[in-house]
PDB file of C-alpha atoms in Angstrom:
ATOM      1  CA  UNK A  24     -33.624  32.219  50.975  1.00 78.00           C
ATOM      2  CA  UNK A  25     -32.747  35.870  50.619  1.00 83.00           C
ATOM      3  CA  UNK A  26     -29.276  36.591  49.234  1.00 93.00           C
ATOM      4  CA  UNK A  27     -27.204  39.606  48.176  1.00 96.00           C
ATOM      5  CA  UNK A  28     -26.698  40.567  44.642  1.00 97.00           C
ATOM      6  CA  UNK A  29     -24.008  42.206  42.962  1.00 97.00           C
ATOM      7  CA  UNK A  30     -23.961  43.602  39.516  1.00 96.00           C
ATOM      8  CA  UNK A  31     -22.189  43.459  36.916  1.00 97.00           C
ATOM      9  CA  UNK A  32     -20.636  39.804  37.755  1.00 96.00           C
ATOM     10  CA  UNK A  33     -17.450  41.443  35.723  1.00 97.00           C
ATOM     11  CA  UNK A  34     -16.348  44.946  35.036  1.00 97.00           C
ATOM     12  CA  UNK A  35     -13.321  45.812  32.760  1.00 98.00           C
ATOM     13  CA  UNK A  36     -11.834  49.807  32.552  1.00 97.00           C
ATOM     14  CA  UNK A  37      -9.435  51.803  31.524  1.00 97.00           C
ATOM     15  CA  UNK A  38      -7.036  53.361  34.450  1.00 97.00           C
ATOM     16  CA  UNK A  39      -8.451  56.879  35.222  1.00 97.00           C
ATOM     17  CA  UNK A  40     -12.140  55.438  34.688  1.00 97.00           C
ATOM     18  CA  UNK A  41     -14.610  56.085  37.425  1.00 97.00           C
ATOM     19  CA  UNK A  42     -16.620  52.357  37.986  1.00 98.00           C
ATOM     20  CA  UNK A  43     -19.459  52.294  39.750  1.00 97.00           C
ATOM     21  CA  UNK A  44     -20.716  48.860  41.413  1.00 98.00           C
ATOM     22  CA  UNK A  45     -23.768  47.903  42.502  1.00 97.00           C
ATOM     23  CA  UNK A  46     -25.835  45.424  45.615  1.00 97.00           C
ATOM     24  CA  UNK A  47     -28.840  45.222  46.611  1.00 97.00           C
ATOM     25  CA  UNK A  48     -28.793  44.183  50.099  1.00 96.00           C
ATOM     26  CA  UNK A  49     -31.070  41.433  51.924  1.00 95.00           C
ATOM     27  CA  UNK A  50     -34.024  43.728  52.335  1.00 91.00           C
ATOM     28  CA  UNK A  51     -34.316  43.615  56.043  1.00 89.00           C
ATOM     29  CA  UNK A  52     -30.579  44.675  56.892  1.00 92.00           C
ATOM     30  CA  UNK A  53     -29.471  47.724  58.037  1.00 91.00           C
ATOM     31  CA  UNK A  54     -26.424  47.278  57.676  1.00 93.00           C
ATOM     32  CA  UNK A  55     -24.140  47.078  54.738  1.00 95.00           C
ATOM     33  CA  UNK A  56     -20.273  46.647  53.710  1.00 96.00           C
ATOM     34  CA  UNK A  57     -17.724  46.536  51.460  1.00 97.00           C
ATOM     35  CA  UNK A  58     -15.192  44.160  51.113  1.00 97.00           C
ATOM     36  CA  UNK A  59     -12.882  43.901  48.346  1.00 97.00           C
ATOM     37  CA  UNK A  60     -10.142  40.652  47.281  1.00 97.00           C
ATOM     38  CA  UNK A  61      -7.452  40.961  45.133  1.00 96.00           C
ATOM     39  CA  UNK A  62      -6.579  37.491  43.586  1.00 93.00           C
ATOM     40  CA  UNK A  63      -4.245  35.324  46.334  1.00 90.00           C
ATOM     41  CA  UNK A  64      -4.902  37.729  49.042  1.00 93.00           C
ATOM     42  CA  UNK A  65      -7.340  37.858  52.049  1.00 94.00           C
ATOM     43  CA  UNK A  66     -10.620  39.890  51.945  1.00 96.00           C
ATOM     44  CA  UNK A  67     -10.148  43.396  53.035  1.00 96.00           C
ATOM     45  CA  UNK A  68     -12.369  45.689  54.798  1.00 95.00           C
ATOM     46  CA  UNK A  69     -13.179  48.884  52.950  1.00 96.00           C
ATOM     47  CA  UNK A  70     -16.395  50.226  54.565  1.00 96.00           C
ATOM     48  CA  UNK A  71     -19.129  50.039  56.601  1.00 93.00           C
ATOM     49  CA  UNK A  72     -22.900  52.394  56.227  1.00 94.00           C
ATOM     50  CA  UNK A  73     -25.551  52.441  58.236  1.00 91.00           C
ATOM     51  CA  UNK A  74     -28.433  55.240  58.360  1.00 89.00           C
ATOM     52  CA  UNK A  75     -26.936  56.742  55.376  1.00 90.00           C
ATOM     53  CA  UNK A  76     -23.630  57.541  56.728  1.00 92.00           C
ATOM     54  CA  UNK A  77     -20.304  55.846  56.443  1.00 94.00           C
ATOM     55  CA  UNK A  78     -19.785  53.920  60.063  1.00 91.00           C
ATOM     56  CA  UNK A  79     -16.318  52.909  59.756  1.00 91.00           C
ATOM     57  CA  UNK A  80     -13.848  53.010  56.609  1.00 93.00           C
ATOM     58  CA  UNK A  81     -10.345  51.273  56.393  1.00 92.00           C
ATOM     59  CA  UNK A  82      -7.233  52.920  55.373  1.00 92.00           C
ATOM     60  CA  UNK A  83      -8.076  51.876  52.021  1.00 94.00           C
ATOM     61  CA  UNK A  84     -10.881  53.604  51.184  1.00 95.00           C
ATOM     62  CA  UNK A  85      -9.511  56.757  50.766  1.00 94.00           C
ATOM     63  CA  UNK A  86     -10.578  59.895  48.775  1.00 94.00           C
ATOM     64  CA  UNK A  87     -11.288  57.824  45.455  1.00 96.00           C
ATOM     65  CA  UNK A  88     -14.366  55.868  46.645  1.00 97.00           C
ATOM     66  CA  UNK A  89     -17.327  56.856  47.917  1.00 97.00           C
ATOM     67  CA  UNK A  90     -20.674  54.739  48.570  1.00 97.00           C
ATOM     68  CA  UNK A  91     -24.570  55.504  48.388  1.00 95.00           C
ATOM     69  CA  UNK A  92     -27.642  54.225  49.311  1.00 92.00           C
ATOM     70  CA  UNK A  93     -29.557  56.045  45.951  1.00 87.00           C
ATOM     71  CA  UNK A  94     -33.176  54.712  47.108  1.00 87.00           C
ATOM     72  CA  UNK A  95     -34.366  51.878  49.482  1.00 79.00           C
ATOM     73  CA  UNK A  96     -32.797  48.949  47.723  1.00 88.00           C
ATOM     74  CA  UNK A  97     -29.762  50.024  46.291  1.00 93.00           C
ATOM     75  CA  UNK A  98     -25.816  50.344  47.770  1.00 96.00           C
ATOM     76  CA  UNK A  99     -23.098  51.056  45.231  1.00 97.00           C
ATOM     77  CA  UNK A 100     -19.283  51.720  45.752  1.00 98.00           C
ATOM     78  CA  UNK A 101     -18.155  54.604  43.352  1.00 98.00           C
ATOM     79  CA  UNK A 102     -14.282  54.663  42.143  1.00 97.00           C
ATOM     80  CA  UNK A 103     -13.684  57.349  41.039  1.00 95.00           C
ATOM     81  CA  UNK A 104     -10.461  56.964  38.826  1.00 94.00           C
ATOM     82  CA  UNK A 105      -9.335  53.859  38.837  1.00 97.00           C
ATOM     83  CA  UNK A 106      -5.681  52.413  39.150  1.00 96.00           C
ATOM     84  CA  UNK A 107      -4.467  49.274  38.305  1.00 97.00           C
ATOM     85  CA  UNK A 108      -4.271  48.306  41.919  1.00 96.00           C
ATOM     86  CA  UNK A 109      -7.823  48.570  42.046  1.00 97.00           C
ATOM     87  CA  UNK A 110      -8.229  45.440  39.897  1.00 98.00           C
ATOM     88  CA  UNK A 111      -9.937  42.658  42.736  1.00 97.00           C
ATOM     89  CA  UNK A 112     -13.202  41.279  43.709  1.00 98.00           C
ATOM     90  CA  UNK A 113     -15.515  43.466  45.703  1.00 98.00           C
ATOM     91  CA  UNK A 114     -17.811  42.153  47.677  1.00 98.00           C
ATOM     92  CA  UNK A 115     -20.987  43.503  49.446  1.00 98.00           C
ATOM     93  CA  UNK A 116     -22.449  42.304  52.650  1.00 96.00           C
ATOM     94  CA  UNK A 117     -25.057  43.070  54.890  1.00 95.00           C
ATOM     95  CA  UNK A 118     -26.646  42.287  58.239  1.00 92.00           C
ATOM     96  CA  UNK A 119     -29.407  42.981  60.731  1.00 90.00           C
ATOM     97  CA  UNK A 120     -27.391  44.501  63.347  1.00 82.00           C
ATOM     98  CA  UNK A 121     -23.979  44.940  64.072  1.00 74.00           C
ATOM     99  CA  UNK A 122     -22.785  44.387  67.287  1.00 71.00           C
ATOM    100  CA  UNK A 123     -20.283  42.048  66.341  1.00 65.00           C
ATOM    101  CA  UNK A 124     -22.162  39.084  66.638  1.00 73.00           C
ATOM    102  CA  UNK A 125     -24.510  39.962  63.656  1.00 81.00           C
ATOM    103  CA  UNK A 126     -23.687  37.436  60.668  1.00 87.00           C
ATOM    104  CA  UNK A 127     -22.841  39.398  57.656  1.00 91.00           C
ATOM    105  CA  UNK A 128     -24.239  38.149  54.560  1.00 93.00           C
ATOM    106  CA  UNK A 129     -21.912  38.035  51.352  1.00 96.00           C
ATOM    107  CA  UNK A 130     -22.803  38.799  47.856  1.00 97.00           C
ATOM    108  CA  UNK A 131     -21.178  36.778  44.871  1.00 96.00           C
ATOM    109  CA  UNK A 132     -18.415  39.569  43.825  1.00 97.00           C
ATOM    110  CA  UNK A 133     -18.222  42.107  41.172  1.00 98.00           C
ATOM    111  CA  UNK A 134     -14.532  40.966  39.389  1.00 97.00           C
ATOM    112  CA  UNK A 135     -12.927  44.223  38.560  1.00 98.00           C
ATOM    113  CA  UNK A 136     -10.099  44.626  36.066  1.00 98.00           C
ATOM    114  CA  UNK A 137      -8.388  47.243  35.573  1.00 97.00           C
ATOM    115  CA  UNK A 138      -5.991  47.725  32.395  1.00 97.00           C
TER     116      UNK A 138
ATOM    117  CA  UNK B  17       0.912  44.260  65.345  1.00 67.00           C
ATOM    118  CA  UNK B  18      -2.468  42.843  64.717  1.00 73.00           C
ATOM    119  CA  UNK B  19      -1.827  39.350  62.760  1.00 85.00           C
ATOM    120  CA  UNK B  20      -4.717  36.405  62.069  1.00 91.00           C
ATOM    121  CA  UNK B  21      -2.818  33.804  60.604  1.00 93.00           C
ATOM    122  CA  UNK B  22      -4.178  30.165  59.045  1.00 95.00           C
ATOM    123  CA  UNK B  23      -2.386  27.342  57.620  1.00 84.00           C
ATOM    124  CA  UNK B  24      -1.225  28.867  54.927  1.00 78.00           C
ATOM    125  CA  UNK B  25      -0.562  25.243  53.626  1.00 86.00           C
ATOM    126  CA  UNK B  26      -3.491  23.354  51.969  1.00 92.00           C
ATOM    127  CA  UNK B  27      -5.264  20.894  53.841  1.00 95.00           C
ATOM    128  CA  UNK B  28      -5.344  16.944  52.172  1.00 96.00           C
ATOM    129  CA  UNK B  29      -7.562  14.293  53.445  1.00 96.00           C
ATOM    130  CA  UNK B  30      -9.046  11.465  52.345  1.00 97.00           C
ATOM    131  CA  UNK B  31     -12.971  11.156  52.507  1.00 97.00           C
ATOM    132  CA  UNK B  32     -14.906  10.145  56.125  1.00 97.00           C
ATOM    133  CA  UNK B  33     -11.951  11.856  57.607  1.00 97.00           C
ATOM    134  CA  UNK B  34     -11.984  14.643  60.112  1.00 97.00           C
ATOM    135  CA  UNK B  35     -10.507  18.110  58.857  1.00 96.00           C
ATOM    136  CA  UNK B  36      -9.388  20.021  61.536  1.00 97.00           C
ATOM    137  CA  UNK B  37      -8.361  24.005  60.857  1.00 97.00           C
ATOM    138  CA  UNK B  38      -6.556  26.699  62.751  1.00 96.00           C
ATOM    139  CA  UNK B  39      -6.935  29.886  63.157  1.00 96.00           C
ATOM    140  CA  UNK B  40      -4.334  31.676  65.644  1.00 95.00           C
ATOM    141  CA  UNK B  41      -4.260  35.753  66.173  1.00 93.00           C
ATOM    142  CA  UNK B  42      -2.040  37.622  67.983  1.00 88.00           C
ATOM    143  CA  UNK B  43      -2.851  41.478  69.572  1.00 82.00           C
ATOM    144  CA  UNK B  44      -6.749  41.090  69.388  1.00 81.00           C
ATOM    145  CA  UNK B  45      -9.235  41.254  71.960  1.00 80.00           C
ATOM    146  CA  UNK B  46     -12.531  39.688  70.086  1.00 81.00           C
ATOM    147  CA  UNK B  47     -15.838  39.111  71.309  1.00 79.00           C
ATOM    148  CA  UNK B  48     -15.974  36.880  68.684  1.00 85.00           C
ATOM    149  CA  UNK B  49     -14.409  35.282  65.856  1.00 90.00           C
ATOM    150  CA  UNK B  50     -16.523  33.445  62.542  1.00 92.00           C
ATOM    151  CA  UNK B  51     -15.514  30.654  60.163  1.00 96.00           C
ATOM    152  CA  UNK B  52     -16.541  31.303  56.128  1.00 97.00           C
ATOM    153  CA  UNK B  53     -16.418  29.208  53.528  1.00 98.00           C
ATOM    154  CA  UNK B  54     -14.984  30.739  50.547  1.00 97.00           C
ATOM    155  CA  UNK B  55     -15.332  28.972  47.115  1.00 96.00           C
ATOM    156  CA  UNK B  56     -13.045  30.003  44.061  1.00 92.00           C
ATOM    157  CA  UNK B  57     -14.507  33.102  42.316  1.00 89.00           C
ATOM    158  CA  UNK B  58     -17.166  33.688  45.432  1.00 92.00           C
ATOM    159  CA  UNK B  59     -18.463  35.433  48.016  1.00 94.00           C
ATOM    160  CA  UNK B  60     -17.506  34.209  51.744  1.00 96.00           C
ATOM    161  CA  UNK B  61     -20.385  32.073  52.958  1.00 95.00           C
ATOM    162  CA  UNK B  62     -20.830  32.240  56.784  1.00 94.00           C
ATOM    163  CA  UNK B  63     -20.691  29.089  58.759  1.00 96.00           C
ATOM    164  CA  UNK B  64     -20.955  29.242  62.778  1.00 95.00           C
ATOM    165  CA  UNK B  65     -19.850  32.520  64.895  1.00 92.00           C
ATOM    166  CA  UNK B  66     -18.167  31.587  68.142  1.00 92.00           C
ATOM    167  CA  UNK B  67     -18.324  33.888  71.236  1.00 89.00           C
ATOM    168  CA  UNK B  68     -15.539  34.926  73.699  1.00 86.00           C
ATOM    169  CA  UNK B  69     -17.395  32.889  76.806  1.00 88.00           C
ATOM    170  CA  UNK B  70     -17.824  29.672  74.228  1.00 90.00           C
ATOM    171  CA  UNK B  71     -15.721  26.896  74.169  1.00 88.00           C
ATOM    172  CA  UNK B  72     -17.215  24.634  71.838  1.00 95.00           C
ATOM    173  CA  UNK B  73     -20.132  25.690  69.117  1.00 95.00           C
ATOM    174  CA  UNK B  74     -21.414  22.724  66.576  1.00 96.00           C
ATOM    175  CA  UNK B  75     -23.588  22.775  63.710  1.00 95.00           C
ATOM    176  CA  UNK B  76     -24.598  19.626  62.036  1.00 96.00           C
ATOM    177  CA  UNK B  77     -20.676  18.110  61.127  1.00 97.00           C
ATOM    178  CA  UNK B  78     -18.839  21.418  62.015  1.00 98.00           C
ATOM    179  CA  UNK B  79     -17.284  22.145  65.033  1.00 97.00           C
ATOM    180  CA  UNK B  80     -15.581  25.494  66.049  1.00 97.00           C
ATOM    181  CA  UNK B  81     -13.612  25.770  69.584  1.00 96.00           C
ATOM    182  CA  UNK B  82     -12.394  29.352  70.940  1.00 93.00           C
ATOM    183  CA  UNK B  83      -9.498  29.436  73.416  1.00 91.00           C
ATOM    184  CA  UNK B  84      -9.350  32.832  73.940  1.00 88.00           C
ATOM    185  CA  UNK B  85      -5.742  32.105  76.596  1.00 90.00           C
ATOM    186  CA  UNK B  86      -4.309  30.666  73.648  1.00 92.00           C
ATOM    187  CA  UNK B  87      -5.846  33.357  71.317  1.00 92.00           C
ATOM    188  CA  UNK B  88      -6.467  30.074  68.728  1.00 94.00           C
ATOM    189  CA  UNK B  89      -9.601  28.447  67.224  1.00 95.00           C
ATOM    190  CA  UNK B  90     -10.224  25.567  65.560  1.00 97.00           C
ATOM    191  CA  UNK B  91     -12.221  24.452  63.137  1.00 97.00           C
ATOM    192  CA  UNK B  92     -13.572  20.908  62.951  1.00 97.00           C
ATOM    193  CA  UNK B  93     -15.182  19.338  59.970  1.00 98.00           C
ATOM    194  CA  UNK B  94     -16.131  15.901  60.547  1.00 97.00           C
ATOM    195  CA  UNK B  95     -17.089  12.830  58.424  1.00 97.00           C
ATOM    196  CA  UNK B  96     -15.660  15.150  55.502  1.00 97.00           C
ATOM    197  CA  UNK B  97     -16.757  14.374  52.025  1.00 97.00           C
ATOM    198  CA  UNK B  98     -15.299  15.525  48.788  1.00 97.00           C
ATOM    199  CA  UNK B  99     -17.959  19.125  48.601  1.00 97.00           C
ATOM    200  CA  UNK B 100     -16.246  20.133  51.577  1.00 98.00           C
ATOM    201  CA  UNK B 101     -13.514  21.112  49.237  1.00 98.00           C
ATOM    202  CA  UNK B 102     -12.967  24.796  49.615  1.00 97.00           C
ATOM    203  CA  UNK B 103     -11.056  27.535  50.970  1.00 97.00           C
ATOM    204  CA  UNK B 104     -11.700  28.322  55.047  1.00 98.00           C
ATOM    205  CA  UNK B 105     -11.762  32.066  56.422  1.00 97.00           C
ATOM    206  CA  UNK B 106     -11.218  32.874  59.776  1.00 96.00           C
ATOM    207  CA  UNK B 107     -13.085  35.859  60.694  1.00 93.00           C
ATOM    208  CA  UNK B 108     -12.290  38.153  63.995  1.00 89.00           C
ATOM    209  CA  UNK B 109     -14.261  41.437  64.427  1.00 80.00           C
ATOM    210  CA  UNK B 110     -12.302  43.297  67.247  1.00 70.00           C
ATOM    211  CA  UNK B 111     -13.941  46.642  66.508  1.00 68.00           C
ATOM    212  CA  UNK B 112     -17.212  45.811  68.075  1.00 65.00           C
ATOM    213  CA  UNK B 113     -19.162  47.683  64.772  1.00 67.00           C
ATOM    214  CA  UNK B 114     -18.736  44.433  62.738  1.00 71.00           C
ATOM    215  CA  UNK B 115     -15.658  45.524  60.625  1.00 82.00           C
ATOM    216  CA  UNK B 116     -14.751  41.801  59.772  1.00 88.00           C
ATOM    217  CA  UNK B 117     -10.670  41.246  59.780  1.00 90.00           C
ATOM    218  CA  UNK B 118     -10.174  38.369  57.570  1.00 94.00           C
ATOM    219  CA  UNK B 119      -7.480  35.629  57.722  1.00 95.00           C
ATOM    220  CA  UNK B 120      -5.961  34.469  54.303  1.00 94.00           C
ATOM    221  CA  UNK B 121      -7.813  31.422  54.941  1.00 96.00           C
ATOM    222  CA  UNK B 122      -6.915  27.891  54.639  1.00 96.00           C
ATOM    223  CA  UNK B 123      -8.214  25.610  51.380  1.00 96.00           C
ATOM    224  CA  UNK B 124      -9.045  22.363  52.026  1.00 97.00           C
ATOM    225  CA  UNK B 125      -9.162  19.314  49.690  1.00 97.00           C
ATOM    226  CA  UNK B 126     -10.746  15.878  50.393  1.00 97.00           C
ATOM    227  CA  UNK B 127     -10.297  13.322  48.142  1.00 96.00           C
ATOM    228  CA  UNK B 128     -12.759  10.706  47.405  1.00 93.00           C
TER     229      UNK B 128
END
């Protein structure tokens, strides 16, 4: 069965660090997110992309991320300098569609720590 | 405010049991809501979507109900058996461009 990946499985920086983390997507989705979980708490929407444009971002992805689609399987969340609230799981997703009723497929995290 | 809230409590029950989950929001409008199941250290795994005109969806042992007058649904897990052990998400996208909201979720443990 197709699944997402996410690599690396754990990622460990210095505050001020840019991180870059990377999915490949189910092959056949369009769509694609990011999520990210920091240890006790919910899972957080940060953004959504679609035809190589941000479709939606949360209040939390602010001026210190950005996202890419670098070639045709690829999807990677840039931080550029981290902080140490930055330390959580970040999880990809994609899906066919997304009208809402479109299942969105989870990768298995990228842990990041921060120090 | 918009607020998803789920037991925040874990769930015990003995094996051959039936769990039973909830998932109440308050200051949504969704056209759907989704149950994941979320194991420690992974990804949310997606288990049945439930839309706005549903009552009742099941797959296999799982049972989801959507009362949208009560703004509730629960989340039915029957003949439950000790892999059933996990954390339960309750998922509502009220955005209509699939921009999940996420309760804290509800972890479940089933003893043998």
């Amino acid at each position: 069965e197709p699944e997402v990946t996410q690599t690396p499985s754990h990622q460990v920086t210095q505050m001020g660090q840019e991180v870059i983390l990377r999915c490949v997507p189910i092959s056949n989705h369009l769509y694609f997110y990011w999520y990210r979980q920091i240890l006790g708490q919910k899972v957080e929407f940060l953004v959504s992309f679609y035809n190589n444009e941000i479709s939606e971002k949360s209040e939390i992805f602010d001026d210190q991320f950005s996202v890419e689609r670098p070639d045709g399987s690829n999807f990677t969340l840039k931080i550029r300098s981290t902080k140490l609230e930055d330390s959580a799981m970040y999880f990809c997703a994609s899906s066919e569609g997304a009208s809402g009723g479109d299942t969105q497929y989870f990768g298995p995290g990228t842990r990041l720590t921060v120090l | 405010s918009q607020k998803i809230e789920q037991n925040s409590e874990a769930l015990n029950i003995q094996e051959g049991k039936t769990a039973t989950l909830t998932c109440n929001y308050t200051n949504y409008s969704p056209a759907y809501l989704q149950w994941y199941r979320q194991d420690p250290g992974r990804g949310p795994v997606f288990l049945l979507l439930i839309r706005e005109n549903e009552k009742e969806k099941r797959k296999e042992r799982l049972k989801v109900t959507f009362d949208t007058t009560l703004k509730q649904s629960l989340f039915h897990i029957t003949a439950s058996q000790p892999a059933d052990s996990a954390t339960y998400l309750c998922a509502l996208d009220d955005s209509g461009y699939s921009t999940l909201t996420f309760g804290k979720g509800t972890m479940l443990l089933v003893s043998p």
